[in-house]
Coordinates of C-alpha atoms in Angstrom, one line a residue:
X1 CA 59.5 -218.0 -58.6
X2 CA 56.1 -216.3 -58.2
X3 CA 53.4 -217.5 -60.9
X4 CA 50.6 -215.4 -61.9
X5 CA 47.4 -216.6 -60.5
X6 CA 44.9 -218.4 -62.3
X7 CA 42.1 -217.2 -60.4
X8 CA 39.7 -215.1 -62.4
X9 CA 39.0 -213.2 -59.6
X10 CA 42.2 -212.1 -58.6
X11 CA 43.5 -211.6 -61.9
X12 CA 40.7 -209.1 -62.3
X13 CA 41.6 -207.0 -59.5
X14 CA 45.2 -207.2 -60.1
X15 CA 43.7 -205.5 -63.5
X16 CA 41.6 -203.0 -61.6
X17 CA 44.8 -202.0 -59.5
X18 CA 46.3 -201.5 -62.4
X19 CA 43.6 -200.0 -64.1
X20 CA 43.5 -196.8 -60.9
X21 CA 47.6 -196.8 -61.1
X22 CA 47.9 -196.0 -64.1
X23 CA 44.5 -193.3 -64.0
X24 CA 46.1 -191.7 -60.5
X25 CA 49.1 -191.0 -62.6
X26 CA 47.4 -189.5 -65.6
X27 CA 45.9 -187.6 -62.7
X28 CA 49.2 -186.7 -61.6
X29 CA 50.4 -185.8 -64.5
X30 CA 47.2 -183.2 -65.8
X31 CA 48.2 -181.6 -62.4
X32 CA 51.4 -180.6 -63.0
X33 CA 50.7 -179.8 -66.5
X34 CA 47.9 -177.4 -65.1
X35 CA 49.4 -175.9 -62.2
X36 CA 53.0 -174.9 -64.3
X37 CA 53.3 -171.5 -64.6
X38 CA 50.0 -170.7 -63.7
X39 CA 50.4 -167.6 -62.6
X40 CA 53.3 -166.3 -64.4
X41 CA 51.2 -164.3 -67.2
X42 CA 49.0 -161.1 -66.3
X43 CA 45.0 -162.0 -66.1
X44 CA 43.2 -160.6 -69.2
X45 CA 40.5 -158.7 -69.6
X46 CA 38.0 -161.4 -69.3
X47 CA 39.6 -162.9 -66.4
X48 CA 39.6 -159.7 -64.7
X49 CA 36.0 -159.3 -65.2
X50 CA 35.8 -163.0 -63.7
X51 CA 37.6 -161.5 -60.4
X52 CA 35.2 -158.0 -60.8
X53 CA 31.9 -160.2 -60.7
X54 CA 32.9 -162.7 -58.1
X55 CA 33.2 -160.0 -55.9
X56 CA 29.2 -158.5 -56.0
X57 CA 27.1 -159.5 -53.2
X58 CA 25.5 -163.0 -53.8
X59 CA 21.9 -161.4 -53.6
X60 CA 23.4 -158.8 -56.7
X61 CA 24.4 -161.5 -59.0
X62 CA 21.4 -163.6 -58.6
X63 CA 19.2 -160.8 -59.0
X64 CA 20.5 -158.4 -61.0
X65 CA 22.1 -160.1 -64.2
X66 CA 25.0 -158.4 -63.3
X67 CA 27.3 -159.5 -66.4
X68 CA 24.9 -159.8 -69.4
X69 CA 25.4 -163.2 -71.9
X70 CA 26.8 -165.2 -68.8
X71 CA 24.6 -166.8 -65.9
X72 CA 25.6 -166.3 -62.4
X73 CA 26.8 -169.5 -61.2
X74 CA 30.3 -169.5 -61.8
X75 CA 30.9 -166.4 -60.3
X76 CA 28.9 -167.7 -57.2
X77 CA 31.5 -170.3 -57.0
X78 CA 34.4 -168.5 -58.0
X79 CA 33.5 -166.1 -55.1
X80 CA 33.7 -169.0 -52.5
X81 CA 36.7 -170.2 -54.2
X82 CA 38.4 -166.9 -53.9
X83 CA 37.4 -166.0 -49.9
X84 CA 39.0 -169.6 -49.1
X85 CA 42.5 -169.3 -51.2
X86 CA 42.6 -165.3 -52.0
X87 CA 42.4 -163.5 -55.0
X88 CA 45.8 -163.7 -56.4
X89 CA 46.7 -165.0 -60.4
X90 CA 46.7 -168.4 -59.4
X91 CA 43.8 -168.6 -57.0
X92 CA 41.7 -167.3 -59.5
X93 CA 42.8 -169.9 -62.3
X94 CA 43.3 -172.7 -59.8
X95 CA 39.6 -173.1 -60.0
X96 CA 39.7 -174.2 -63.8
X97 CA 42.5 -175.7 -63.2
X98 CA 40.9 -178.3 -60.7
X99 CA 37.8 -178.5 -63.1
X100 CA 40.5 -179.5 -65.7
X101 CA 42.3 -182.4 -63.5
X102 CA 38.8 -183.6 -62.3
X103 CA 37.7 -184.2 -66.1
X104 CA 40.7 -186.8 -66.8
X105 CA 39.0 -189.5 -64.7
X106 CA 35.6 -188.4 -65.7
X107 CA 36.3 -188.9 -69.5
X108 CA 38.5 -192.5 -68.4
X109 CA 34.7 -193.5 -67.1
X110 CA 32.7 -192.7 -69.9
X111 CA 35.1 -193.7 -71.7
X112 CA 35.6 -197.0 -70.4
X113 CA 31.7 -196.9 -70.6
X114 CA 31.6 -196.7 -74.1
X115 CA 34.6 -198.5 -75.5
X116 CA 36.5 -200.5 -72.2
X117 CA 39.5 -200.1 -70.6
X118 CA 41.8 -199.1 -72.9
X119 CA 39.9 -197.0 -75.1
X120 CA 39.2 -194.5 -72.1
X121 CA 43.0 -194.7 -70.4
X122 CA 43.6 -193.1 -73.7
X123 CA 40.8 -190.9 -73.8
X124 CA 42.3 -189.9 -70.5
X125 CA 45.6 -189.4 -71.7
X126 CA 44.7 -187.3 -74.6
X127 CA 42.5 -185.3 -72.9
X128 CA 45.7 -184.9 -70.1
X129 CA 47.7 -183.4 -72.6
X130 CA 45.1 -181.6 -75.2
X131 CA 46.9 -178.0 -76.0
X132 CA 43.7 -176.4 -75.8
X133 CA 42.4 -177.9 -72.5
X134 CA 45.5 -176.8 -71.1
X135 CA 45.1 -173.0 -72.2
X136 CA 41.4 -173.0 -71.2
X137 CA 42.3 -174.8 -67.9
X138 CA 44.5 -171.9 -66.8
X139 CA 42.1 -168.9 -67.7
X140 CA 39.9 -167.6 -64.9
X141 CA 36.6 -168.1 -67.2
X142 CA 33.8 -170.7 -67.1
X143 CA 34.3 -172.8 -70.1
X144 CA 36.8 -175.8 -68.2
X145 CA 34.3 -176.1 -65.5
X146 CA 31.2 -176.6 -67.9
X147 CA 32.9 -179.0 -69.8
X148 CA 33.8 -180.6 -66.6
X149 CA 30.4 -180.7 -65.5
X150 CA 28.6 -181.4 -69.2
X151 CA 31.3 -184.5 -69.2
X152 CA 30.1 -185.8 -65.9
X153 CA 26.4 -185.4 -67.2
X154 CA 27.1 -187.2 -70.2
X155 CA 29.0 -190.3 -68.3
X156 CA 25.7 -190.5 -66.1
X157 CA 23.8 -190.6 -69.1
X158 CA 25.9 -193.6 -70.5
X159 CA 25.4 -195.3 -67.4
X160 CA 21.5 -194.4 -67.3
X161 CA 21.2 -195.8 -70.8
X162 CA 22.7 -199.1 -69.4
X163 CA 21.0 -199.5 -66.4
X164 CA 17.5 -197.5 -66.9
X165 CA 17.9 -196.5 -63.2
X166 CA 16.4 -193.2 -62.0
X167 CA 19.8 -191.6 -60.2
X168 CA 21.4 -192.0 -63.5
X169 CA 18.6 -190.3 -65.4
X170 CA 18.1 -187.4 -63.0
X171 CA 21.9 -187.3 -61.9
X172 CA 22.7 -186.7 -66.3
X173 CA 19.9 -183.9 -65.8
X174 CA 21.4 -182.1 -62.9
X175 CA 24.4 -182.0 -63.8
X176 CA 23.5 -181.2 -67.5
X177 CA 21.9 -177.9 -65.6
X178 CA 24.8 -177.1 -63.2
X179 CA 26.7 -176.5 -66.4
X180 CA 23.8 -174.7 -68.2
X181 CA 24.2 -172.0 -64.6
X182 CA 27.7 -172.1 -65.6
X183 CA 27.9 -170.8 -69.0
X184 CA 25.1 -171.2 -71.7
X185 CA 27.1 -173.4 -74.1
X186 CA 26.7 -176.3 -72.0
X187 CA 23.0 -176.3 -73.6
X188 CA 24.6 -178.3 -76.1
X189 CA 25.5 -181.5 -73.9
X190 CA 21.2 -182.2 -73.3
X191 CA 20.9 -181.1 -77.1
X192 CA 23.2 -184.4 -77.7
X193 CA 21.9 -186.4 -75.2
X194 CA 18.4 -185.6 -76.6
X195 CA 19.3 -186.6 -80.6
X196 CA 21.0 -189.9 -79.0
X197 CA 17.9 -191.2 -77.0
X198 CA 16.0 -190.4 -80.3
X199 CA 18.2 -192.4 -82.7
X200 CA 19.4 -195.1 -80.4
X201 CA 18.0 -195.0 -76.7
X202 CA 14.6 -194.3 -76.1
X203 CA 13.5 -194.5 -72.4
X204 CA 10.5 -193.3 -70.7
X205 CA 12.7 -192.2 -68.1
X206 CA 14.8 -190.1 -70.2
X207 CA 11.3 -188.0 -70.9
X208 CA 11.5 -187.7 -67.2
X209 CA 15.2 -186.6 -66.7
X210 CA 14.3 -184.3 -70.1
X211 CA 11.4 -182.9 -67.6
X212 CA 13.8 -182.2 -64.8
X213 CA 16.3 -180.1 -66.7
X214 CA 13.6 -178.1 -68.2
X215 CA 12.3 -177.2 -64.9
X216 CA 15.6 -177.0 -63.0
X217 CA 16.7 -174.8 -65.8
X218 CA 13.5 -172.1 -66.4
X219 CA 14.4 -169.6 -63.2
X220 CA 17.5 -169.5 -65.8
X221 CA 15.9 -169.0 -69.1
X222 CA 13.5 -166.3 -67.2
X223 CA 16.3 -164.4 -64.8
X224 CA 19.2 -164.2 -67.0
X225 CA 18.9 -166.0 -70.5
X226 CA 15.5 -164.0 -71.6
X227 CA 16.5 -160.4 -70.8
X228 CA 19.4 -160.6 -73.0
X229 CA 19.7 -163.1 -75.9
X230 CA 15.5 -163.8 -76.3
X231 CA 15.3 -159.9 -76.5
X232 CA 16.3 -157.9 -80.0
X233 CA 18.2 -155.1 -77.6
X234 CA 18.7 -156.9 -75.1
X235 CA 22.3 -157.8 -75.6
X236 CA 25.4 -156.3 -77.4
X237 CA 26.9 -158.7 -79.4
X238 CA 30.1 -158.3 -80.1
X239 CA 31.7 -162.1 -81.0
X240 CA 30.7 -162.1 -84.7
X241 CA 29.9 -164.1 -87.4
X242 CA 31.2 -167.8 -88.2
X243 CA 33.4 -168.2 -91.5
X244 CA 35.3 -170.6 -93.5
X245 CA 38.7 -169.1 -91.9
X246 CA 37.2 -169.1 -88.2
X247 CA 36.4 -172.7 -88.5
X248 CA 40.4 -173.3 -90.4
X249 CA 41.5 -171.6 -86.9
X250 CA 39.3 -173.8 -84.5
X251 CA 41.1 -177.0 -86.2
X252 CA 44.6 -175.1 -85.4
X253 CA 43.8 -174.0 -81.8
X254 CA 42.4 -177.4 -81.5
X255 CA 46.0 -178.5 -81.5
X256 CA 48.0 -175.8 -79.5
X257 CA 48.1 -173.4 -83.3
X258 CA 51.1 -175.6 -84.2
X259 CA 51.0 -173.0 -87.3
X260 CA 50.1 -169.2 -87.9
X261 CA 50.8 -166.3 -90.4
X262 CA 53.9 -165.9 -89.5
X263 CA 55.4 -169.3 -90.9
X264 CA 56.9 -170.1 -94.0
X265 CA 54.1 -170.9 -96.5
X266 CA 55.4 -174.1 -97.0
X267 CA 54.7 -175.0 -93.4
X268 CA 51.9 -173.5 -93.0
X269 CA 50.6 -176.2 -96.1
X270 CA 52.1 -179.0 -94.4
X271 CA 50.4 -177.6 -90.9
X272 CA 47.0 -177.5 -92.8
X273 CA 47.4 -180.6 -93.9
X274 CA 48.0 -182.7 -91.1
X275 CA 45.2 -180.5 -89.2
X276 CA 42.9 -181.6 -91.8
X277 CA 43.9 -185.5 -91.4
X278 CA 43.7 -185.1 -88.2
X279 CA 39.7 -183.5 -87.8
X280 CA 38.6 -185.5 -90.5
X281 CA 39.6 -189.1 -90.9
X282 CA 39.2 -190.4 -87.7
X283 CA 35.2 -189.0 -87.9
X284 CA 35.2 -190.6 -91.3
X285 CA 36.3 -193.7 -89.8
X286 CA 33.9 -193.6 -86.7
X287 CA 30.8 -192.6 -88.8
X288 CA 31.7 -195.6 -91.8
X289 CA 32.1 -197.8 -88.1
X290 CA 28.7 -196.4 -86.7
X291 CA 26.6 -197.2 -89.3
X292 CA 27.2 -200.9 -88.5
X293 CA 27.2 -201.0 -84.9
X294 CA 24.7 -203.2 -83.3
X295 CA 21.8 -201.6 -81.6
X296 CA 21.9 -203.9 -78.6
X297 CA 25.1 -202.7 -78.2
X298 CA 24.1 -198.8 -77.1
X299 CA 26.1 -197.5 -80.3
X300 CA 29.0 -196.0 -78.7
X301 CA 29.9 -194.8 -82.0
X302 CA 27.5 -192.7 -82.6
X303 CA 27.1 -191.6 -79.1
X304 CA 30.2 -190.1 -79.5
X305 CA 30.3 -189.0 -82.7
X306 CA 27.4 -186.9 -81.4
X307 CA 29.2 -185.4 -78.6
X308 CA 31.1 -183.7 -81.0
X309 CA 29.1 -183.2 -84.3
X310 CA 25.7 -182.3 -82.3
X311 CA 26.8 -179.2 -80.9
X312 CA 29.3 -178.2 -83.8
X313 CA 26.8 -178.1 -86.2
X314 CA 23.7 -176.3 -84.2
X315 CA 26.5 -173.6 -82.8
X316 CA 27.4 -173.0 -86.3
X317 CA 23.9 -172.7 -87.6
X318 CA 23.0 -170.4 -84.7
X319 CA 26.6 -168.5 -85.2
X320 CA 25.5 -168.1 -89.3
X321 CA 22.4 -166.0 -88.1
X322 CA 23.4 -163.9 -85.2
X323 CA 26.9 -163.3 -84.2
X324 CA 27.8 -165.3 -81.5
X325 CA 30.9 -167.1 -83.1
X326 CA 33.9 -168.0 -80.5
X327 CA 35.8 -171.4 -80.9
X328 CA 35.5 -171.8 -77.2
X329 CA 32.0 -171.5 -76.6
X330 CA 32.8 -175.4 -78.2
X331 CA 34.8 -176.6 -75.7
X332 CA 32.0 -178.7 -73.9
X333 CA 32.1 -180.9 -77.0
X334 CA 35.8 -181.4 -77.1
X335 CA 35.4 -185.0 -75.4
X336 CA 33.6 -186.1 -78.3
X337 CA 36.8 -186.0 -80.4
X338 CA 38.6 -187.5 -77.8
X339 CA 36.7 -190.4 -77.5
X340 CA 36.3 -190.8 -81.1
X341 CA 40.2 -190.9 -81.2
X342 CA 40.7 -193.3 -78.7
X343 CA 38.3 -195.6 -80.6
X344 CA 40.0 -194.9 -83.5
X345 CA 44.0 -195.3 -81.7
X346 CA 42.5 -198.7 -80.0
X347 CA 40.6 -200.5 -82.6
X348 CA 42.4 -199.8 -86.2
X349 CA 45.1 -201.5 -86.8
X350 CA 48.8 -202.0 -88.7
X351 CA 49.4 -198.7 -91.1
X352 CA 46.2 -195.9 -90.2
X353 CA 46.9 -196.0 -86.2
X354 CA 50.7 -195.4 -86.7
X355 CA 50.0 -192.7 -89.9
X356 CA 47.1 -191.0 -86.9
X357 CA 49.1 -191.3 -83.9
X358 CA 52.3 -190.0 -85.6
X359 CA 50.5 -187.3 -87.0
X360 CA 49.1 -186.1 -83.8
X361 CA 51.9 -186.3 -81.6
X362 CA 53.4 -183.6 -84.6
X363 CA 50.5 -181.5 -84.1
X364 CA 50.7 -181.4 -80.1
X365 CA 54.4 -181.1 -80.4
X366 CA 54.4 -178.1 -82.6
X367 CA 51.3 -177.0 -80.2
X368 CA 53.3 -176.9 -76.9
X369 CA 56.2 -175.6 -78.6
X370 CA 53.7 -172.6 -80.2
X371 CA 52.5 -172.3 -77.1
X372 CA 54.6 -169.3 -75.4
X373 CA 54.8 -167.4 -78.8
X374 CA 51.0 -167.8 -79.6
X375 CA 49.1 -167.9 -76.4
X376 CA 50.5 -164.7 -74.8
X377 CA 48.1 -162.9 -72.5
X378 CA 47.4 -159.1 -72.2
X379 CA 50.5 -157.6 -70.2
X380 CA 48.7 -155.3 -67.6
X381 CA 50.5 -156.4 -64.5
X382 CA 53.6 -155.4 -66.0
X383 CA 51.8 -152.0 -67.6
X384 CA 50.6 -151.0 -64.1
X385 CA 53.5 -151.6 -62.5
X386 CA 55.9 -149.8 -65.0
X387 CA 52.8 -147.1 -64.6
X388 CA 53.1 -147.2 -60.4
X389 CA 57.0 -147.0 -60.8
X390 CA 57.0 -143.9 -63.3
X391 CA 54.4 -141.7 -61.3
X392 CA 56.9 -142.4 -57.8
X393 CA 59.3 -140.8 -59.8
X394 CA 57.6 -137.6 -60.1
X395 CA 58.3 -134.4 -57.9
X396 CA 54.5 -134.2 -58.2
X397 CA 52.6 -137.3 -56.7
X398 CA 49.2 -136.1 -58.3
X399 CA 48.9 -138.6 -61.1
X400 CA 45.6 -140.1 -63.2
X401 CA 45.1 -142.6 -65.9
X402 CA 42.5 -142.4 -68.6
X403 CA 41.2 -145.4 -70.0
X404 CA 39.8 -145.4 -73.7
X405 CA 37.4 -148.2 -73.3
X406 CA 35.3 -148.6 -70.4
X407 CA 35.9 -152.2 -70.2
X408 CA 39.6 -151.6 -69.6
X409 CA 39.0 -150.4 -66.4
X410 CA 38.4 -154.2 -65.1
X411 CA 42.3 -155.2 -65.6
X412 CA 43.9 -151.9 -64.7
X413 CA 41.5 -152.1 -61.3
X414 CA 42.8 -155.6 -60.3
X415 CA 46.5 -154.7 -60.5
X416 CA 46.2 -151.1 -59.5
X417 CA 44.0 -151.2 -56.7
X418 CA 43.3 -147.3 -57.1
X419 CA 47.1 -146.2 -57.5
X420 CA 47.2 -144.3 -59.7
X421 CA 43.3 -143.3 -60.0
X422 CA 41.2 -143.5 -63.4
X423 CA 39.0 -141.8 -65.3
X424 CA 37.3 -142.7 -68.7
X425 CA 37.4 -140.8 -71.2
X426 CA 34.9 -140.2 -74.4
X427 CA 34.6 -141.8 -77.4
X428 CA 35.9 -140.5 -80.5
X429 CA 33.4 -139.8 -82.9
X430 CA 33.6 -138.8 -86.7
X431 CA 33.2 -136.4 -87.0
X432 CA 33.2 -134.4 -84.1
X433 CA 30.5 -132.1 -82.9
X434 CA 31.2 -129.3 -81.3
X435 CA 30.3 -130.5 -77.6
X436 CA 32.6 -133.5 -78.0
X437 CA 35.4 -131.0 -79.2
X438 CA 34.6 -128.8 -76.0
X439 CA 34.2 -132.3 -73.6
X440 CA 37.8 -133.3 -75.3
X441 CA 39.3 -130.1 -74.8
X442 CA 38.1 -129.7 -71.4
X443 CA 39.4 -133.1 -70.5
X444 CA 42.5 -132.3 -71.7
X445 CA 43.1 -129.2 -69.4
X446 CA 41.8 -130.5 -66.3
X447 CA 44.8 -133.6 -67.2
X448 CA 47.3 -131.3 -67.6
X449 CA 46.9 -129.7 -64.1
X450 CA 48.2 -133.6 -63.2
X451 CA 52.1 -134.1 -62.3
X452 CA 51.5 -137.4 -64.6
X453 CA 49.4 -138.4 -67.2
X454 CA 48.5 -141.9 -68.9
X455 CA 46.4 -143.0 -71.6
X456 CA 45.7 -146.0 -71.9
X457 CA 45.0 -147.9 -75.2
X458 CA 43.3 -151.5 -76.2
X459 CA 44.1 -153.3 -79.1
X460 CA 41.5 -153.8 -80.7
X461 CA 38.0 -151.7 -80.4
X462 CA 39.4 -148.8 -79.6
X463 CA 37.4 -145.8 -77.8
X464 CA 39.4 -143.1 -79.3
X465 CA 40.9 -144.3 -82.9
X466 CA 42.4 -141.0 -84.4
X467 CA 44.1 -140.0 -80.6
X468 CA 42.2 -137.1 -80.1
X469 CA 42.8 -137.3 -75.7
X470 CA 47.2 -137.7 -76.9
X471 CA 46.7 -135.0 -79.5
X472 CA 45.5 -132.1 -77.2
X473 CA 47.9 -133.5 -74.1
X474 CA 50.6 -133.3 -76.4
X475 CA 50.4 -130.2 -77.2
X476 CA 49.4 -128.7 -73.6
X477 CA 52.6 -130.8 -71.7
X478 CA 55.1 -131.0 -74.6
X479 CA 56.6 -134.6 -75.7
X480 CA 55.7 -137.8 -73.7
X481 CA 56.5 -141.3 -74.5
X482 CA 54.9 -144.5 -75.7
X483 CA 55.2 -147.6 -74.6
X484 CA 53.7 -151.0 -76.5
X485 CA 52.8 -154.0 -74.2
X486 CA 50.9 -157.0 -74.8
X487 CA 47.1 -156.3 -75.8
X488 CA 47.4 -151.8 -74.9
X489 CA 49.0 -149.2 -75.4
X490 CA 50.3 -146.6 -73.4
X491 CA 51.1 -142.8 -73.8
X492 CA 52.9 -141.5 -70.9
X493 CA 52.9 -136.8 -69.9
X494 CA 54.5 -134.9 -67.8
X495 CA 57.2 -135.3 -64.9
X496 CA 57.3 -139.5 -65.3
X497 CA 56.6 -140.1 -68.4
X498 CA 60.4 -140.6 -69.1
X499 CA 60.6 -143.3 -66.4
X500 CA 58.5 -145.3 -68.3
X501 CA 60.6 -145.6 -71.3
X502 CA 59.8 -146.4 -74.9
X503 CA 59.7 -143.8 -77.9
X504 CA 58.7 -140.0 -77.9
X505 CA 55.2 -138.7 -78.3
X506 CA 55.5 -135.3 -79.6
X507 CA 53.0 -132.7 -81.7
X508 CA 54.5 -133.6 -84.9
X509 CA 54.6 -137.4 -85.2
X510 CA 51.1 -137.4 -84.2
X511 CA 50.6 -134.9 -86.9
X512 CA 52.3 -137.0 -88.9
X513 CA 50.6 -140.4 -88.5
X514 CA 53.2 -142.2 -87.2
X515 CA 52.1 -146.0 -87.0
X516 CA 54.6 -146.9 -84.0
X517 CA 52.0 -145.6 -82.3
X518 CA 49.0 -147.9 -83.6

């Protein structure tokens, strides 16, 4: 029989083996998880305005601040991404995707950094199968590859902490501003890194690596950053205001929204409850732990408790005074948690780990199984194509679609490719002047010379509240129908508006307010 070797050396790679075996499969593992169904929903709105900007002319997106709020470098990449696998559903969300695997063995470093082996294998597997990782790792926007890239910043930094060597220092501050030209959130990950050398690291150097971001990071601040946010007009905002309930729905979407309005209230208690645990006690935990590490040590702790707390609490404060409020925008300081809960999952013992690990895996079960019912996606391929179908079925070929919002045009361009053509329409004001009646009316007759007519609706922030477009159309063509998908609406006249099904439109339910069609 084969003995274990007593040789330290062996033994330790027999460990390190292990060690990669067991990260390759997490690896593995986050793949598949990323990569299922990735393309079976319909790209939303954002998304689509992902695939819109990626295709400008590099020159036009670094010169022109082509999508407000957003810096260009992500769509630079996305662009090359997208000439090398195509442009379909799943090209454009492979790219997050990818960002999303690569960050499982990035977080297993700094984990292993902070707290050893097993503390970041289970950083790794938590971050593997976080619900909200998942969603944000199959959406075509820029917030899984900033984390991605703020997480490999913030591992450097780790290591330059330890060793005081200049890559580390200046590696932490490029990365730290390849995530800044991603998306502006990632500010947060140097506004960490900056509190932590403060409190527990300081390093000439780090003055230096501090030095290189700023610099690398100015064209930024003077091309794209200061012409919007820095000016008062200089940017719409349209995200709002941070409250009590926003932050409730953070903790929920944390964990897949295990929970929503829909449930018994009695659930919904027991959900709230467990979410709370869950946020709360393992930072009480950490922070009653960091108080007492030893600064010799490099007070993982607290370098982790400010991966999470740092940004949370200066993108609330700026999110109290203008309104910039989206849970997502904090998804470069998820990590933070994560390693605080593999601290907590690999150093407490007997009673608490079993009461925290049984109360997650609750949470990210009712999360996956939320997941199809509360994470559905705005249904435009399916719109179009029901749209494409019912204008074939027309005698007349001559068909146009009218978009309410101007932004609606991004998804409707991506799955219709110009068939059927668009037009926008005005906004309804109240009350109407007469010119707006005039441009409404004259809309309305040019329509009706179509064989078929759509209208298409959003949601939410509606161009034309009180149906003014449907009102006059109706009563020029006769009845159409209505059809409800995910995220729009959409009124249907003339020769195919029967083929694409749903309820009648006619003069008198829209006269009399009939909310079906809200």
């Amino acid at each position: 029989m084969l003995k274990p070797s007593n040789h330290p050396a062996e033994n330790r790679e027999d460990r390190a083996s292990l060690e990669w075996a067991l990260i390759a499969g997490l690896i593995v593992v986050a793949a598949a998880l990323r990569f299922w169904r990735i393309g079976v929903e319909s790209l939303w709105l954002d998304e689509a305005a992902s695939w819109s900007f990626a295709r400008l002319p590099v020159a036009e997106l670094l010169t022109r601040n082509a999508d407000p709020g957003n810096p260009p470098l992500y769509y630079l990449a996305l662009g090359q991404w997208l000439a090398l696998f195509g442009d379909s559903e799943i090209a454009l969300r492979s790219f997050s995707a990818v960002a999303g695997v690569l960050s499982v063995p990035v977080i297993y470093l700094l984990g292993r950094e902070l707290f050893g082996r097993r503390a970041g294998a289970l950083a790794a597997l938590l971050l593997a199968f976080s619900p909200i990782h998942l969603f944000y790792s199959q959406e075509a926007r820029q917030y899984t590859p900033a984390m991605f890239l703020g997480l490999v910043s913030a591992w450097l930094f780790m290591r330059a902490v330890k060793t005081d060597r200049w890559a580390h220092w200046l590696g932490a501050a490029f990365f730290a501003a390849l995530a800044f030209y991603i998306h502006y959130s990632a500010m947060l990950i140097p506004a960490f890194q900056g509190a932590y050398a403060l409190v527990a690291a300081r390093r000439w150097r780090a003055v230096g690596a501090a030095a290189l971001f700023g610099l690398l990071c100015l064209p930024g601040v003077v091309l794209y950053l200061a012409p919007t946010f820095l000016l008062r007009d200089g940017y719409q905002f349209w995200q709002g205001h941070v409250t009590p309930g926003a932050l409730a729905r953070m903790v929920n979407k944390l964990f897949g929204k295990p929970t929503s309005a829909s449930d018994p209230p009695e659930i919904q208690a027991a959900c709230a409850l467990l979410l709370g645990i869950a946020a709360v006690y393992p930072l009480w935990l950490a922070g009653r732990s960091a108080k007492r590490e030893d600064t010799d040590g490099g007070r993982p702790l607290l370098f982790s408790l400010l991966y999470l707390l740092v940004p949370m609490v200066l993108f609330i404060g700026l999110a109290l005074m203008k309104p910039v409020w989206q849970e997502r925008y904090l998804l470069v300081a998820l990590p933070g948690y994560l390693l605080v809960l593999a601290w907590v999952l690999t150093r407490q013992q007997g009673a608490r780990r079993v009461l925290l690990a049984t109360i997650l895996v609750l949470l990210h079960a009712g999360g996956m199984k939320a997941a199809t019912r509360e994470w559905q996606k705005e249904e435009w391929r399916e719109a179009v194509r029901m749209m494409q179908t019912a204008a074939r079925s027309a005698r007349n070929p001559d068909t146009e679609v009218f978009l309410t919002m101007p932004f609606l045009h991004l998804p409707f361009d991506y799955y219709s490719r110009g068939n059927p053509p668009r037009t926008g329409c005005p906004r309804g004001r109240a009350p109407l002047t007469p010119a707006d009646t005039a441009e409404l009316d004259a809309l309305a007759r040019r329509a009706a010379q179509r064989g078929t007519i759509f209208v298409i609706h959003g949601v939410a922030g509606d161009g034309d509240p009180d149906l003014l477009l449907v009102r006059r159309l109706a009563a020029i063509k006769g009845t159409g129908t209505f059809r409800r998908f995910v995220g729009m609406r959409v009124f249907a006249f003339g020769e195919g508006a029967p083929a694409l099904g749903g309820i009648p439109v006619t003069p008198s339910s829209l006269a009399a307010g009939d909310d079906r069609y809200r």
